[in-house]
């Protein structure tokens, strides 16, 4: 059976906005609250950024590589650029 992971993300259009949100996360702000307020992915935003479980081959390449490279509970150190914008990804613990 293929490995599945559970992640949440915050998607924004500008890299500068993603960097600002990463700084706020480092200061202890809630990932779910920031996702609800700022993420342009409205479907996951209302769930605090939750994307549920997914296996390899489902997400776009850059997102998938970053997500599967995270340890449980870890957040990407830098915004991940895809065709959709800039993602901050958190792997569920």
XYZ file of N, CA, C and O in Angstrom:
372
model
N 0.846 -1.198 0.000
C 0.000 0.000 0.000
C 0.885 1.253 0.000
O 1.872 1.319 0.712
N 0.525 2.219 -0.801
C 1.307 3.452 -0.925
C 1.284 4.242 0.381
O 0.265 4.281 1.076
N 2.420 4.849 0.679
C 2.512 5.702 1.864
C 1.622 6.922 1.675
O 1.654 7.573 0.637
N 0.816 7.206 2.690
C -0.023 8.401 2.669
C 0.369 9.282 3.841
O 0.714 8.778 4.915
N 0.345 10.584 3.604
C 0.625 11.526 4.681
C -0.539 12.513 4.772
O -1.327 12.643 3.833
N -0.618 13.188 5.905
C -1.658 14.188 6.104
C -0.973 15.537 6.297
O -0.064 15.654 7.111
N -1.399 16.506 5.512
C -0.805 17.843 5.591
C -1.886 18.912 5.583
O -3.013 18.685 5.159
N -1.458 20.077 6.039
C -2.257 21.290 5.912
C -1.398 22.292 5.164
O -0.170 22.167 5.136
N -2.031 23.273 4.548
C -1.243 24.308 3.886
C -1.940 25.650 3.937
O -3.136 25.748 4.194
N -1.122 26.678 3.733
C -1.614 28.038 3.548
C -1.104 28.432 2.161
O 0.094 28.351 1.898
N -1.997 28.832 1.289
C -1.639 29.218 -0.075
C -1.882 30.711 -0.254
O -2.975 31.202 0.033
N -0.838 31.415 -0.708
C -0.957 32.849 -0.983
C -0.319 33.151 -2.340
O 0.440 32.344 -2.867
N -0.617 34.316 -2.889
C -0.125 34.678 -4.220
C 1.312 35.194 -4.205
O 2.069 34.970 -5.142
N 1.691 35.936 -3.147
C 3.002 36.594 -3.123
C 3.966 35.916 -2.166
O 3.590 35.551 -1.056
N 5.228 35.805 -2.599
C 6.262 35.223 -1.753
C 6.433 36.044 -0.475
O 6.592 35.491 0.608
N 6.369 37.362 -0.595
C 6.547 38.230 0.580
C 5.470 37.956 1.631
O 5.750 37.954 2.836
N 4.257 37.708 1.189
C 3.157 37.396 2.117
C 3.418 36.056 2.809
O 3.214 35.923 4.011
N 3.899 35.073 2.048
C 4.203 33.760 2.627
C 5.313 33.879 3.679
O 5.235 33.265 4.749
N 6.323 34.688 3.399
C 7.433 34.873 4.350
C 6.927 35.533 5.629
O 7.286 35.131 6.734
N 6.052 36.528 5.495
C 5.465 37.191 6.661
C 4.675 36.188 7.507
O 4.782 36.178 8.741
N 3.903 35.328 6.847
C 3.123 34.323 7.584
C 4.031 33.309 8.268
O 3.749 32.888 9.400
N 5.131 32.930 7.622
C 6.093 32.016 8.258
C 6.665 32.644 9.525
O 6.818 31.958 10.545
N 6.977 33.926 9.470
C 7.496 34.621 10.658
C 6.459 34.608 11.785
O 6.800 34.407 12.950
N 5.212 34.819 11.443
C 4.143 34.790 12.450
C 3.999 33.399 13.060
O 3.765 33.264 14.273
N 4.149 32.360 12.237
C 4.090 30.979 12.748
C 5.247 30.716 13.714
O 5.061 30.084 14.755
N 6.428 31.214 13.379
C 7.608 31.030 14.240
C 7.420 31.710 15.589
O 7.998 31.293 16.582
N 6.595 32.756 15.622
C 6.313 33.467 16.874
C 5.194 32.794 17.664
O 4.818 33.275 18.725
N 4.646 31.704 17.114
C 3.664 30.931 17.866
C 2.217 31.098 17.466
O 1.326 30.556 18.121
N 1.949 31.832 16.392
C 0.553 31.976 15.976
C 0.017 30.647 15.442
O 0.770 29.793 14.979
N -1.283 30.485 15.496
C -1.951 29.247 15.091
C -1.939 29.074 13.572
O -2.394 29.955 12.833
N -1.427 27.911 13.127
C -1.427 27.587 11.695
C -2.855 27.604 11.157
O -3.134 28.203 10.126
N -3.767 26.946 11.874
C -5.165 26.847 11.417
C -5.815 28.221 11.300
O -6.510 28.501 10.316
N -5.573 29.086 12.278
C -6.174 30.422 12.229
C -5.629 31.246 11.065
O -6.385 31.944 10.385
N -4.316 31.162 10.833
C -3.719 31.902 9.716
C -4.222 31.353 8.379
O -4.479 32.114 7.443
N -4.389 30.034 8.288
C -4.918 29.429 7.059
C -6.337 29.927 6.789
O -6.676 30.292 5.656
N -7.162 29.939 7.831
C -8.551 30.385 7.669
C -8.616 31.835 7.195
O -9.455 32.197 6.379
N -7.698 32.664 7.707
C -7.733 34.091 7.401
C -7.075 34.462 6.069
O -7.554 35.329 5.351
N -5.971 33.783 5.728
C -5.169 34.237 4.592
C -5.110 33.313 3.379
O -4.774 33.765 2.297
N -5.373 32.028 3.544
C -5.196 31.102 2.425
C -6.183 31.386 1.301
O -7.370 31.602 1.541
N -5.664 31.380 0.063
C -6.525 31.582 -1.097
C -7.167 30.270 -1.556
O -8.008 30.281 -2.450
N -6.765 29.154 -0.944
C -7.417 27.860 -1.203
C -8.616 27.788 -0.264
O -8.516 27.323 0.862
N -9.737 28.285 -0.738
C -10.920 28.408 0.111
C -11.421 27.067 0.649
O -11.952 26.992 1.748
N -11.280 25.998 -0.129
C -11.747 24.682 0.320
C -11.037 24.214 1.568
O -11.668 23.820 2.551
N -9.712 24.269 1.560
C -8.962 23.825 2.737
C -8.905 24.911 3.806
O -8.782 24.603 4.987
N -9.003 26.174 3.422
C -8.898 27.273 4.390
C -9.955 27.147 5.485
O -9.656 27.322 6.665
N -11.175 26.804 5.094
C -12.243 26.707 6.106
C -12.021 25.541 7.063
O -12.616 25.499 8.132
N -11.104 24.626 6.710
C -10.731 23.514 7.598
C -9.364 23.774 8.249
O -8.663 22.838 8.614
N -8.971 25.029 8.317
C -7.687 25.364 8.926
C -6.502 24.937 8.074
O -5.403 24.729 8.564
N -6.731 24.798 6.771
C -5.674 24.406 5.843
C -5.583 22.910 5.597
O -4.763 22.455 4.809
N -6.397 22.127 6.290
C -6.323 20.661 6.220
C -6.601 20.138 4.813
O -7.636 20.420 4.221
N -5.636 19.369 4.287
C -5.784 18.741 2.972
C -6.131 17.258 3.073
O -6.341 16.601 2.061
N -6.156 16.725 4.291
C -6.448 15.309 4.485
C -5.271 14.429 4.086
O -4.149 14.895 3.906
N -5.541 13.136 3.936
C -4.509 12.164 3.555
C -4.326 12.140 2.049
O -5.300 12.219 1.304
N -3.083 12.016 1.598
C -2.817 11.848 0.176
C -1.535 11.059 -0.025
O -0.657 11.046 0.829
N -1.464 10.385 -1.160
C -0.288 9.592 -1.523
C 0.508 10.347 -2.584
O 0.061 11.367 -3.109
N 1.658 9.817 -2.917
C 2.462 10.419 -3.993
C 1.680 10.360 -5.307
O 0.896 9.451 -5.534
N 1.906 11.363 -6.152
C 1.248 11.391 -7.455
C -0.054 12.166 -7.482
O -0.673 12.295 -8.524
N -0.483 12.685 -6.347
C -1.750 13.420 -6.271
C -1.523 14.928 -6.401
O -2.222 15.608 -7.127
N -0.531 15.435 -5.679
C -0.244 16.870 -5.654
C 0.779 17.227 -6.739
O 1.465 16.359 -7.261
N 0.904 18.523 -7.041
C 1.916 18.956 -8.006
C 3.307 18.635 -7.438
O 3.490 18.562 -6.221
N 4.270 18.436 -8.335
C 5.590 17.919 -7.978
C 6.282 18.696 -6.851
O 6.764 18.109 -5.886
N 6.352 20.026 -6.967
C 7.064 20.824 -5.962
C 6.414 20.673 -4.580
O 7.108 20.568 -3.564
N 5.089 20.665 -4.562
C 4.357 20.518 -3.302
C 4.623 19.138 -2.710
O 4.927 19.003 -1.527
N 4.498 18.121 -3.541
C 4.687 16.741 -3.090
C 6.089 16.525 -2.512
O 6.238 15.936 -1.443
N 7.116 16.992 -3.217
C 8.487 16.817 -2.730
C 8.688 17.473 -1.370
O 9.292 16.897 -0.475
N 8.154 18.683 -1.216
C 8.295 19.386 0.064
C 7.517 18.669 1.171
O 8.035 18.460 2.270
N 6.280 18.278 0.882
C 5.421 17.639 1.889
C 6.007 16.313 2.366
O 6.066 16.046 3.562
N 6.443 15.473 1.430
C 6.978 14.169 1.813
C 8.363 14.290 2.452
O 8.832 13.362 3.091
N 9.009 15.438 2.306
C 10.307 15.667 2.932
C 10.220 16.142 4.375
O 11.229 16.187 5.081
N 9.016 16.489 4.803
C 8.824 16.980 6.173
C 8.693 15.836 7.164
O 8.165 14.773 6.835
N 9.138 16.090 8.382
C 8.895 15.157 9.488
C 7.529 15.510 10.075
O 7.033 16.618 9.888
N 6.948 14.584 10.812
C 5.651 14.839 11.437
C 5.732 16.070 12.336
O 6.653 16.201 13.131
N 4.766 16.968 12.180
C 4.695 18.181 12.972
C 5.537 19.335 12.441
O 5.472 20.440 12.952
N 6.310 19.080 11.387
C 7.215 20.092 10.844
C 6.512 20.978 9.810
O 5.599 20.543 9.121
N 6.989 22.223 9.709
C 6.485 23.195 8.739
C 7.630 23.535 7.788
O 8.789 23.625 8.216
N 7.328 23.744 6.514
C 8.374 24.107 5.554
C 9.105 25.366 6.027
O 8.481 26.308 6.507
N 10.433 25.362 5.882
C 11.259 26.484 6.326
C 11.120 27.680 5.383
O 11.273 28.827 5.795
N 10.834 27.400 4.118
C 10.671 28.433 3.092
C 9.357 28.186 2.362
O 8.899 27.054 2.275
N 8.765 29.233 1.784
C 7.566 29.023 0.971
C 7.886 28.122 -0.228
O 8.984 28.182 -0.772
N 6.930 27.282 -0.600
C 7.093 26.370 -1.731
C 6.313 26.946 -2.910
O 5.088 27.087 -2.845
N 7.032 27.288 -3.997
C 6.392 27.895 -5.165
C 5.857 26.820 -6.103
O 6.556 25.873 -6.440
N 4.590 26.975 -6.485
C 3.985 26.118 -7.504
C 3.234 27.024 -8.475
O 3.192 28.246 -8.290
N 2.595 26.417 -9.445
C 1.800 27.187 -10.411
C 0.623 27.903 -9.750
O 0.038 28.820 -10.315
N 0.256 27.500 -8.525
C -0.887 28.075 -7.816
C -0.515 29.255 -6.935
O -1.372 30.006 -6.501
N 0.782 29.386 -6.618
C 1.236 30.444 -5.730
C 2.304 29.918 -4.787
O 3.086 29.029 -5.147
N 2.309 30.439 -3.568
C 3.301 30.060 -2.560
C 2.611 29.351 -1.404
O 1.660 29.882 -0.828
N 3.119 28.175 -1.092
C 2.529 27.346 -0.037
C 3.423 27.321 1.200
O 4.640 27.235 1.085
N 2.781 27.339 2.353
C 3.432 26.983 3.607
C 2.769 25.655 3.971
O 1.543 25.576 4.073
N 3.577 24.625 4.115
C 3.042 23.273 4.327
C 3.392 22.791 5.723
O 4.529 22.931 6.172
N 2.417 22.204 6.385
C 2.636 21.597 7.702
C 2.206 20.135 7.624
O 1.076 19.836 7.218
N 3.139 19.250 7.979
C 2.803 17.820 8.016
C 2.186 17.501 9.374
O 2.718 17.871 10.415
N 1.076 16.804 9.362
C 0.388 16.449 10.604
C 1.234 15.503 11.441
O 1.945 14.661 10.903
N 1.137 15.655 12.761
C 1.909 14.840 13.688
C 1.284 13.496 13.931
O 0.237 13.149 13.455
